Tab-separated table of C-alpha atoms and ligand atoms in Angstrom:
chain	number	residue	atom	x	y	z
A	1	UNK	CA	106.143	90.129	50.531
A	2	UNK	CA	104.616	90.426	47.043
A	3	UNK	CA	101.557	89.461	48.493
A	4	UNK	CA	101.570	92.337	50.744
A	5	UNK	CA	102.781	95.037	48.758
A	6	UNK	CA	99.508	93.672	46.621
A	7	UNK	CA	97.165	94.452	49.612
A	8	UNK	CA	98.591	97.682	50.714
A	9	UNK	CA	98.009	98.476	47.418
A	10	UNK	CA	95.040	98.039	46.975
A	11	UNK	CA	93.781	99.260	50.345
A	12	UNK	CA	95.362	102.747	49.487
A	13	UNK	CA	93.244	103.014	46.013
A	14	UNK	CA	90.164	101.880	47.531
A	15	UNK	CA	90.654	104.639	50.295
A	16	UNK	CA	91.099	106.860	47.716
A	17	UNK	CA	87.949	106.016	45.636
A	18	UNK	CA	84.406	107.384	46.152
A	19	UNK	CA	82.184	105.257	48.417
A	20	UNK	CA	80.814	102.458	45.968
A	21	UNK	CA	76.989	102.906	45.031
A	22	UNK	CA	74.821	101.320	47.295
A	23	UNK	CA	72.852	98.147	46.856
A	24	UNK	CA	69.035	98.883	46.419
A	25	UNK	CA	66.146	96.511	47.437
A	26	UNK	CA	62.541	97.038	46.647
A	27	UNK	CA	60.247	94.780	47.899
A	28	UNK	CA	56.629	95.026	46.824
A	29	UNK	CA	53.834	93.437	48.659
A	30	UNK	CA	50.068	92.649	46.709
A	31	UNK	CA	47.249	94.077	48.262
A	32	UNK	CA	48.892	94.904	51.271
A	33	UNK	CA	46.362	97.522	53.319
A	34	UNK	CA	48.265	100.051	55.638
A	35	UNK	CA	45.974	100.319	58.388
A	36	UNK	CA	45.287	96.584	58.738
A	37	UNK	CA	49.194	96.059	58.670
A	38	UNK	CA	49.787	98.553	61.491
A	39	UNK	CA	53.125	97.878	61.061
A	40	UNK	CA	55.167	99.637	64.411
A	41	UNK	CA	52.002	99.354	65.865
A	42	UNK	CA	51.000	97.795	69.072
A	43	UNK	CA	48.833	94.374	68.123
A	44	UNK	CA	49.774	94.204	64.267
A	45	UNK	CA	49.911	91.191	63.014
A	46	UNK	CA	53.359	91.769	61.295
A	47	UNK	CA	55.637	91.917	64.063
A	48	UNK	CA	58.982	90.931	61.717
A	49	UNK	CA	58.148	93.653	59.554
A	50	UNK	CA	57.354	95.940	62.849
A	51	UNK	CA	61.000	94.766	63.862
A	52	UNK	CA	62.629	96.103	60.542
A	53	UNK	CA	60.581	99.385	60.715
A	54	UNK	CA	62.082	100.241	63.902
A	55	UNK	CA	64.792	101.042	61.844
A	56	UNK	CA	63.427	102.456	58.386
A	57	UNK	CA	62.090	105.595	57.665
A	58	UNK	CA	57.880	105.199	58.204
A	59	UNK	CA	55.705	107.075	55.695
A	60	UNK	CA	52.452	106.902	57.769
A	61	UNK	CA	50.685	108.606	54.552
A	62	UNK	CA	51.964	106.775	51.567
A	63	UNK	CA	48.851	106.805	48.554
A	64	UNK	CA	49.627	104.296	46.191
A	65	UNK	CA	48.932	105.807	42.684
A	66	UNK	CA	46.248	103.539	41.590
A	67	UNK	CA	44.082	100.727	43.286
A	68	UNK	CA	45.274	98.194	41.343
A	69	UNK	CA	48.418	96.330	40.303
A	70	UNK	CA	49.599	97.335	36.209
A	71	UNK	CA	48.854	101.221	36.966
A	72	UNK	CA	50.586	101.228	40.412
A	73	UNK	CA	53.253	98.620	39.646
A	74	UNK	CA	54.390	101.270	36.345
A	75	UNK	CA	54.303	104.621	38.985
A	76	UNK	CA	56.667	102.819	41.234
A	77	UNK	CA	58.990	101.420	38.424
A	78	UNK	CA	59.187	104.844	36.339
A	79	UNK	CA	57.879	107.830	38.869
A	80	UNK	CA	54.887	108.848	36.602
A	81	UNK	CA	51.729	109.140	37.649
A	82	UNK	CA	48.863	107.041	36.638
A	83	UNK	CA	47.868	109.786	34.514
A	84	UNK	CA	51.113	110.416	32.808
A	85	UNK	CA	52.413	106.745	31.899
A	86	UNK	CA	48.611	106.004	30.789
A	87	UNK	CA	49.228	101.993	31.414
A	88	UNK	CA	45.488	102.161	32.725
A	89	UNK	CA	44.264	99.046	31.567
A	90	UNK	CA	44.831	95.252	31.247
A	91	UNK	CA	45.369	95.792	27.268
A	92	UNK	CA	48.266	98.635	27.330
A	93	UNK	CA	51.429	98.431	27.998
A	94	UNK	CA	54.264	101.250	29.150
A	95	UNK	CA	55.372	103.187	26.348
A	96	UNK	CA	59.431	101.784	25.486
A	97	UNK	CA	60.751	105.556	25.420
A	98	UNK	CA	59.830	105.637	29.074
A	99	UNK	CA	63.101	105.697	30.809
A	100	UNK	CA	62.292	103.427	33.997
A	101	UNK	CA	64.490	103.489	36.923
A	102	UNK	CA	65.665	100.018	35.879
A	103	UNK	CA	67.206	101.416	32.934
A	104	UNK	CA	68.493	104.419	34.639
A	105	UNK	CA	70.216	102.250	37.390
A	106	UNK	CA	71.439	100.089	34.469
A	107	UNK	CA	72.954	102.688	32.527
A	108	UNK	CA	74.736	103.942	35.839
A	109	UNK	CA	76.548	100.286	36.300
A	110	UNK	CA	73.528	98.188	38.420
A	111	UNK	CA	72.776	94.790	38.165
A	112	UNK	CA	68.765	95.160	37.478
A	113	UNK	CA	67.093	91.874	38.541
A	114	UNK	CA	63.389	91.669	39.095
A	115	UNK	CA	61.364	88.478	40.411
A	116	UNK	CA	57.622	88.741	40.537
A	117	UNK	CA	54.393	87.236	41.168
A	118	UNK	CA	51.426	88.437	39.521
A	119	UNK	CA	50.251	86.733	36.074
A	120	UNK	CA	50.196	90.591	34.944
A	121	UNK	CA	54.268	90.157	34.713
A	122	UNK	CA	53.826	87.551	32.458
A	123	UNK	CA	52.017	89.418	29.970
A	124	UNK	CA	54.620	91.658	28.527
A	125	UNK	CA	53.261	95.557	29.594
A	126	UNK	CA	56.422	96.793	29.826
A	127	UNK	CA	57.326	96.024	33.412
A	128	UNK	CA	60.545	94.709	32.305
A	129	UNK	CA	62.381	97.635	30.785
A	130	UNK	CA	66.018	97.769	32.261
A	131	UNK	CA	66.240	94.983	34.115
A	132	UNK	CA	69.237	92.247	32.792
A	133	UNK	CA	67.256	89.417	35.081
A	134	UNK	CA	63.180	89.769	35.009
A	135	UNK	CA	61.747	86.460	36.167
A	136	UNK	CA	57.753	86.506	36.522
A	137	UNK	CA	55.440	84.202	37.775
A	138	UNK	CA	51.245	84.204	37.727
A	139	UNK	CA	51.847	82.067	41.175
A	140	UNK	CA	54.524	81.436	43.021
A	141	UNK	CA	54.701	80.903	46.751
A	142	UNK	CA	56.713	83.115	48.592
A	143	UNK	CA	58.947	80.688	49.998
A	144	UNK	CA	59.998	79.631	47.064
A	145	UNK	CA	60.116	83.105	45.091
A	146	UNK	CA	62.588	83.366	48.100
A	147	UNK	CA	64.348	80.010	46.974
A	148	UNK	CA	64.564	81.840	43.366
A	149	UNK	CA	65.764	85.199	44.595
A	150	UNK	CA	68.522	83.540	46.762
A	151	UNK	CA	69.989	81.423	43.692
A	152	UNK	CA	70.360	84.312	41.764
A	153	UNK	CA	71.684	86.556	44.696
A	154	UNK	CA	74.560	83.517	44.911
A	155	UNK	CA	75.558	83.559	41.357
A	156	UNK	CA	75.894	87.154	40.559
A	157	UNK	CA	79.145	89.625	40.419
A	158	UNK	CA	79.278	90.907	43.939
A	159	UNK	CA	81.177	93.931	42.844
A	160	UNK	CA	78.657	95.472	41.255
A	161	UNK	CA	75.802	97.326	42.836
A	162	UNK	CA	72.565	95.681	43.035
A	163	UNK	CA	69.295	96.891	42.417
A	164	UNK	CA	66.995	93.779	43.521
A	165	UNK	CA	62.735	93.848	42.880
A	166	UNK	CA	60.914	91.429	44.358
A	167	UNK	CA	57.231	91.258	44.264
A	168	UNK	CA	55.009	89.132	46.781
A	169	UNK	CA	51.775	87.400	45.636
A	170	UNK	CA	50.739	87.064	49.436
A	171	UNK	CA	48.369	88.855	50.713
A	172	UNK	CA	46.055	88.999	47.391
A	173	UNK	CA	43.328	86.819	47.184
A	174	UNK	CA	42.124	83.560	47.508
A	175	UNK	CA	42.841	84.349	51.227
A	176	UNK	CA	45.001	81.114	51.976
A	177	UNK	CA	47.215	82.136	54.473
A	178	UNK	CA	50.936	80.349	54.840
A	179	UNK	CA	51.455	78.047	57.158
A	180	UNK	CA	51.321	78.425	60.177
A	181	UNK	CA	48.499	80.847	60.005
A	182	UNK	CA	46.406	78.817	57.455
A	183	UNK	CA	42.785	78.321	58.918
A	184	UNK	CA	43.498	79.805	62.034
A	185	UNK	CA	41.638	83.156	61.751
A	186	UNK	CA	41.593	84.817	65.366
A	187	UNK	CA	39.214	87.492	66.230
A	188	UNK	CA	40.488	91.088	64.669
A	189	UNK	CA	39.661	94.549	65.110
A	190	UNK	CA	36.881	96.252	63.027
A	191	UNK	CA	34.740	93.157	62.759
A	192	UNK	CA	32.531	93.769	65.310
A	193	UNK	CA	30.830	96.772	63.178
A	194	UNK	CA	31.535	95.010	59.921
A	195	UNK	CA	28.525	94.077	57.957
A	196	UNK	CA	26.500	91.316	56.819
A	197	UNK	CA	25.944	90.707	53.095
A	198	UNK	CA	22.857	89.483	51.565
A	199	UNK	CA	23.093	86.401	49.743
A	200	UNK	CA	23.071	88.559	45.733
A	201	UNK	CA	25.898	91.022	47.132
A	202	UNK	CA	27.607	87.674	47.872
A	203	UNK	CA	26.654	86.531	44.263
A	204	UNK	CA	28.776	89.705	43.165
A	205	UNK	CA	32.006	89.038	44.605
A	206	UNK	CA	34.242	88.145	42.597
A	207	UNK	CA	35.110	84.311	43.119
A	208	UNK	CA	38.801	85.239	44.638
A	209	UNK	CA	37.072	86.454	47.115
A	210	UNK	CA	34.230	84.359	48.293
A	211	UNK	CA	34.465	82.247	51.486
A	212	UNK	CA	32.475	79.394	52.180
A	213	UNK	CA	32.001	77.347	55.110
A	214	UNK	CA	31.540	73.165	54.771
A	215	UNK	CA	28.832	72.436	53.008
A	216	UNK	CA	29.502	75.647	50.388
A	217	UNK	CA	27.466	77.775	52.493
A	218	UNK	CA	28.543	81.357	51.726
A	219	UNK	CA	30.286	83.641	54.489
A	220	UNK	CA	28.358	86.765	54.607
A	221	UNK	CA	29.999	88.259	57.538
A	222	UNK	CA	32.315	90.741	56.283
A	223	UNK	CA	34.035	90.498	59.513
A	224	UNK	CA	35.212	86.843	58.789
A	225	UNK	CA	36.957	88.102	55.994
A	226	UNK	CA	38.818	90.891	57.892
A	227	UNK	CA	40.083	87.596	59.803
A	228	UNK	CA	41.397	86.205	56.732
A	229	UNK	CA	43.039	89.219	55.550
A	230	UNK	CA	44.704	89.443	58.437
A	231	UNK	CA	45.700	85.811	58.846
A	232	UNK	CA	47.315	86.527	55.069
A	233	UNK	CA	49.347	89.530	56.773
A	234	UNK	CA	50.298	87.397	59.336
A	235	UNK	CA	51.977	84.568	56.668
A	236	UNK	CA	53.119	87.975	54.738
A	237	UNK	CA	55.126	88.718	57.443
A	238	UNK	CA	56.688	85.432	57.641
A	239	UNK	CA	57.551	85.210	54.159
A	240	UNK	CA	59.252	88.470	54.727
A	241	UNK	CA	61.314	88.319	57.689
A	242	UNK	CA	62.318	85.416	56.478
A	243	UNK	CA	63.574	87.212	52.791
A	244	UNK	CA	64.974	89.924	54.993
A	245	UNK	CA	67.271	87.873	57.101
A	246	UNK	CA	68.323	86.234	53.829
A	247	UNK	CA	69.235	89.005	52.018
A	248	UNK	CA	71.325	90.633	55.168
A	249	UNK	CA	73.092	86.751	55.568
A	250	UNK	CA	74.118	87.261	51.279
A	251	UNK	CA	76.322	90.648	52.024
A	252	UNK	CA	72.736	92.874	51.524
A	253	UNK	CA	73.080	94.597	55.170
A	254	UNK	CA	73.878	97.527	54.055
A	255	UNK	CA	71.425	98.095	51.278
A	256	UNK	CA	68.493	100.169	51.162
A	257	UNK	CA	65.962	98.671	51.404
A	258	UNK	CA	62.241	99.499	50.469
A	259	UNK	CA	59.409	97.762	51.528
A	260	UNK	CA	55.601	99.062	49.993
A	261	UNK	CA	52.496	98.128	49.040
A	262	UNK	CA	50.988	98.645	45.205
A	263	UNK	CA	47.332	98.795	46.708
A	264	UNK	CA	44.741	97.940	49.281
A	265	UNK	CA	41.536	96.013	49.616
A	266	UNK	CA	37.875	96.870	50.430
A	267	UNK	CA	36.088	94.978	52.660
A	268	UNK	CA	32.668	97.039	52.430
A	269	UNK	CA	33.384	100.346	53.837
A	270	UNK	CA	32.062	102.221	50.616
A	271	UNK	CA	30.142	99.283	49.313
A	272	UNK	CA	32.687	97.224	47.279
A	273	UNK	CA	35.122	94.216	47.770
A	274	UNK	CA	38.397	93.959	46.104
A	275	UNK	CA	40.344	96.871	44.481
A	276	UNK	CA	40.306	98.680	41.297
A	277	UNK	CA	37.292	100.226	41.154
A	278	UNK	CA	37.254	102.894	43.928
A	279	UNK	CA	39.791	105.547	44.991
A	280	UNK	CA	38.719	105.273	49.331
A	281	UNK	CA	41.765	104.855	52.141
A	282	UNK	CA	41.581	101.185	52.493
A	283	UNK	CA	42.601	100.863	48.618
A	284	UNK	CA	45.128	104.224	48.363
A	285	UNK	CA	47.091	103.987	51.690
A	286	UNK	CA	49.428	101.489	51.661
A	287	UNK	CA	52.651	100.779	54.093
A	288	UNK	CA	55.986	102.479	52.853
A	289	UNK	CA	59.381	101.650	54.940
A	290	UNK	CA	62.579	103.097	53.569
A	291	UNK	CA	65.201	101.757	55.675
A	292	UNK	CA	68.745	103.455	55.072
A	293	UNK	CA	72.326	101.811	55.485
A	294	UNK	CA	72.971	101.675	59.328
A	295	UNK	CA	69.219	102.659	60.337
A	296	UNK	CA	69.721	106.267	59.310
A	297	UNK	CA	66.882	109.036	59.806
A	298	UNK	CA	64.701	105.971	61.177
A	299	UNK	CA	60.888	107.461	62.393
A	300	UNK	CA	58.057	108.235	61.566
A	301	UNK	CA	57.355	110.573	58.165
A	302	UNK	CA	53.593	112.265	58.303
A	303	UNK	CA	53.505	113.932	55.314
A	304	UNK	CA	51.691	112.353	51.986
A	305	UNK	CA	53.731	110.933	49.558
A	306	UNK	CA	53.235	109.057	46.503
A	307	UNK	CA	54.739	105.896	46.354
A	308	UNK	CA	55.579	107.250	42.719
A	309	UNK	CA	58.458	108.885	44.654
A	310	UNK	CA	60.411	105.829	45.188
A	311	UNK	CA	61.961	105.732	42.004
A	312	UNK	CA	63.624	108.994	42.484
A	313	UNK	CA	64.405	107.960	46.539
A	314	UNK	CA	66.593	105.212	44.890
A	315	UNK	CA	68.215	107.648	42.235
A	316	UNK	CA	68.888	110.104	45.002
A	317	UNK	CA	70.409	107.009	47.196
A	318	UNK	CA	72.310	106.067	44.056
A	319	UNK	CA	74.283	109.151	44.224
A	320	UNK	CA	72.348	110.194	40.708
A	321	UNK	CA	70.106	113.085	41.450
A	322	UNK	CA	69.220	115.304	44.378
A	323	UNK	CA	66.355	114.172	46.887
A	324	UNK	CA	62.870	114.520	46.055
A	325	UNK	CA	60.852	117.299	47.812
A	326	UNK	CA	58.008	115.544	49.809
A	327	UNK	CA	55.038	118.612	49.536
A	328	UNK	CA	52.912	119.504	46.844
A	329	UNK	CA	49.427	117.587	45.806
A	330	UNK	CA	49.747	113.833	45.776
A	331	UNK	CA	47.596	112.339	43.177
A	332	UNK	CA	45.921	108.724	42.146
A	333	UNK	CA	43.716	107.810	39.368
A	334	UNK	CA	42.224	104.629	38.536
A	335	UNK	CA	40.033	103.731	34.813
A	336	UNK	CA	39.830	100.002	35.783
A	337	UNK	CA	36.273	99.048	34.261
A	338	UNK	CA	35.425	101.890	32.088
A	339	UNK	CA	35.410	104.239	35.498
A	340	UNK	CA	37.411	107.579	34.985
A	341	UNK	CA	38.322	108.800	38.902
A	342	UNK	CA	40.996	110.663	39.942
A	343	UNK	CA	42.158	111.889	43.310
A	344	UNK	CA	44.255	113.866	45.322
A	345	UNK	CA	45.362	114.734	48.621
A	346	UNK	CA	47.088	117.941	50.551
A	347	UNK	CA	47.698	118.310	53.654
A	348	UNK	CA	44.781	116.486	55.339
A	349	UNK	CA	42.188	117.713	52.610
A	350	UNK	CA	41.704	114.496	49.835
A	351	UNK	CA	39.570	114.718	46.970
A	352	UNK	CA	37.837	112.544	44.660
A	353	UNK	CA	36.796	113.581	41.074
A	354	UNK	CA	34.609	111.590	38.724
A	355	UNK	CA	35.790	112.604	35.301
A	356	UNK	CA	33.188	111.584	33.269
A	357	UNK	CA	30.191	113.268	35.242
A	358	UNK	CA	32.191	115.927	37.216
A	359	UNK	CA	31.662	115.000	40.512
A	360	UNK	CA	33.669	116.166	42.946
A	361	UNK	CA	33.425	114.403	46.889
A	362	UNK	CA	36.121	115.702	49.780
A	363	UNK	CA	37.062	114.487	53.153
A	364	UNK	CA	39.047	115.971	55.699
A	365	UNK	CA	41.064	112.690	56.369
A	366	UNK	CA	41.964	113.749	60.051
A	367	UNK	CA	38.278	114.925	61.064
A	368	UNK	CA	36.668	111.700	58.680
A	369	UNK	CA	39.483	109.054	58.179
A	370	UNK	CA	36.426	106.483	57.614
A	371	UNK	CA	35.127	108.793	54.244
A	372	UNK	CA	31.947	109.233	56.022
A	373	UNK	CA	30.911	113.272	55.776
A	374	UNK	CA	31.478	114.996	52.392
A	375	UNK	CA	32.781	118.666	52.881
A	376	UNK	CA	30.550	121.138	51.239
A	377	UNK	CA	33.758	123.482	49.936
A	378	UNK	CA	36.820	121.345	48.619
A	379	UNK	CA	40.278	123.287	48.716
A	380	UNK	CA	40.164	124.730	45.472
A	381	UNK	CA	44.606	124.358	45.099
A	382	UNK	CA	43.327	121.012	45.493
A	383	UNK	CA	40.142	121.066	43.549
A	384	UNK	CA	42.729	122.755	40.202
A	385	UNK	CA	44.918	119.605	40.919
A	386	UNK	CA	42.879	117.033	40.759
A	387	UNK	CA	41.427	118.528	37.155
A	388	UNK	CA	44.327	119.246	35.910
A	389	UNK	CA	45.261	115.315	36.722
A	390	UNK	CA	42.296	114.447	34.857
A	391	UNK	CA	42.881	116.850	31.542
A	392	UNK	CA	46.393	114.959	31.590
A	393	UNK	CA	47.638	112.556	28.571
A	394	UNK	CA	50.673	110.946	28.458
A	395	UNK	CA	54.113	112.082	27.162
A	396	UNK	CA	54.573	108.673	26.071
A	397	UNK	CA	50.982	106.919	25.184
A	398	UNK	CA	50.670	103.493	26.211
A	399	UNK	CA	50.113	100.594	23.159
A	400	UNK	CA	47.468	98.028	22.931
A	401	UNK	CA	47.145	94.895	22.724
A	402	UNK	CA	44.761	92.040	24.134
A	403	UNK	CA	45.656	89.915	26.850
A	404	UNK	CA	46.666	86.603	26.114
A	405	UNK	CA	44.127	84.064	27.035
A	406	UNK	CA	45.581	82.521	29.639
A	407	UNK	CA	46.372	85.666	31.534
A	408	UNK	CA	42.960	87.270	30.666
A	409	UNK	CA	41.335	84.174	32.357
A	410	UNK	CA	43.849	84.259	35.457
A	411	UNK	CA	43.040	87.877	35.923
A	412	UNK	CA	39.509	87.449	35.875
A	413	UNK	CA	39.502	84.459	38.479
A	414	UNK	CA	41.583	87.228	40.652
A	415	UNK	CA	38.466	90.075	40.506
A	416	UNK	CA	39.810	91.648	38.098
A	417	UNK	CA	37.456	92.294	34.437
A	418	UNK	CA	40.348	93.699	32.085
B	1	LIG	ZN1	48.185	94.319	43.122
């Protein structure tokens, strides 16, 4: 009898309470190139992840806001623009008055737990401001960043809300897919008019990226590497359907849950390999999937968005702050090896501005989506933008300080020249 007047209790006050914050997932993905993924699509090779979008909110015209991991990884952990957190290069690190959404979520009763791969994590730039758990790894297969997500999932206070950030390594470079897909590159789209390098623009890759066949002779069709790429994507979408199901099976089913990108990758469209160094589609658009308790508001979004915006998407979901507006200019910036170009994009008008000389290039992305034919008059809205981006110092300026060695050489063995 006791034990019932206990539960009748405490089924009335919980009725009575406000609905209990929801759990919030982000998952970000390395390198991961929207319109390779074609997640949703017919033929992509992500079919998991195409599963889970059915049900998530699609942002077919998410920019990341840089082409390369620190810059992009500190827009979608604080909101700020490239431009306005300043954590440009491999040296600086996010400014500690920065209030990150980490901290914000923290403040508001979350458990703040973040598990990454990337040996950037490792090197102290700030990332880790707010959360209580911030495990990082410079590699780390996904399985088993799954393996250390799920032990910590098991051992923490399920009454409080969660706000759970997991990076994946997969599908950066050196392109060695997961089993099964490992060596078993299948014919993909685009290779047929990819080109052929010459043996010095092979020279010039970066060694992350350069295939060889036995007998080290160098792959110079740039259409074998779209096939590795893509066998990466397909392993990427093993590792995470497989994370997804896990997290539903420990109580997460009801979370929202965020799955983007933090860049893309060139494969020769505008005459470089990688990312970092050029502000085209293939680095910029990346996938975004916002998938709401119970599938809510599910479809396809068209209008551009910043993945900057997911910070205050979470706040909003966390019952902290009204929902962001989606329209407006979105912007992205990049200074990775002494360049200084910023971009922006409205409506189907995108823009490309070298700071240091004054160049300005613009496409109309639904006439051109390949960058091919320069407009002669750029939207000058967008045109004031894009300058105004570039005139832009931070609030909050970034500090300095070298890379250790050990990450300095793992970055550079990635592509990267910090
Ligand atoms: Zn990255």
């Amino acid at each position: 009898m006791i034990v019932a007047l206990a539960f009748f209790a405490c089924a009335a006050s919980e009725r009575a309470a406000a609905p209990p914050p929801p759990d919030l997932v982000v998952v970000s993905v390395e390198t991961f190139r929207a319109d390779r993924a074609r997640i949703g699509q017919a033929g992509s090779p992500m079919p998991r992840l195409s599963a889970f979008a059915a049900s998530a909110q699609r942002y077919e015209a998410a920019w990341s806001p840089a082409p390369w991991t620190l810059p992009s990884m500190v827009s979608l952990l604080t909101g700020l623009s490239a431009a306005e957190h300043g954590v440009t290069r491999g040296e600086l690190s996010l400014n500690p008055e920065v209030e990150t959404l980490a901290e914000t979520l923290q403040a508001a009763g979350y458990e703040t737990m973040f598990f990454g791969v990337n040996s950037l994590f490792t090197a102290s730039r700030g990332l880790e401001q707010g959360f209580s758990t911030y495990r990082a790894w410079p590699s780390l297969n996904g399985n088993d960043l799954q393996r250390e997500i799920e032990r910590a999932l098991d051992a923490r206070d399920p009454k409080r809300p969660l706000l759970l950030w997991a990076h994946y390594f997969e599908p950066h470079c050196p392109y060695e897919a997961a089993q099964p897909f490992r060596g078993r590159e299948e014919p993909t789209w685009g290779e047929e008019t990819a080109p052929t390098l010459d043996q010095a623009q092979f020279d010039q890759l970066g060694r992350c990226f350069q295939l060889t066949d036995p007998g080290e002779l160098p792959v110079l069709q740039v259409g074998r590497y779209l096939r590795e790429y893509d066998a990466e994507l397909r392993g990427a979408d093993l590792l995470l359907g497989d994370l997804l199901v896990s997290l539903e099976r420990r109580g997460l089913k009801d979370a929202v849950i965020v799955v983007v990108g933090d860049h893309g990758e060139s494969f020769w469209e505008h005459g470089d390999f990688g990312h970092g160094r050029t502000l085209y589609e293939e680095v910029l658009h990346v996938p975004l999937l916002v998938r709401w308790p119970g599938g809510a508001e599910a479809g396809a979004v068209t209008t551009p968005v910043s993945t900057a915006m997911v910070p205050a998407l979470l706040r909003h979901a966390a019952g902290l702050e009204p929902r962001p507006a989606l329209d407006g200019v979105v912007l992205a910036g990049t200074d990775d090896e002494g360049r200084a170009l910023r971009a922006g994009r409205l409506g189907d008008q995108k823009l490309i501005l070298d700071a240091r000389t004054g160049a300005v290039t613009a496409f109309d992305l639904a006439a051109d989506p390949n960058e091919r034919a320069p407009l002669a008059a750029p939207d000058p809205t967008l045109l004031d933008a894009v300058r105004a981006e570039a005139a832009r110092r931070p609030t909050h300026p970034p500090s300095a300080s070298p890379l250790a060695a050990p990450v300095d050489a793992q970055l550079r063995a990635l592509g990267y020249k910090p």
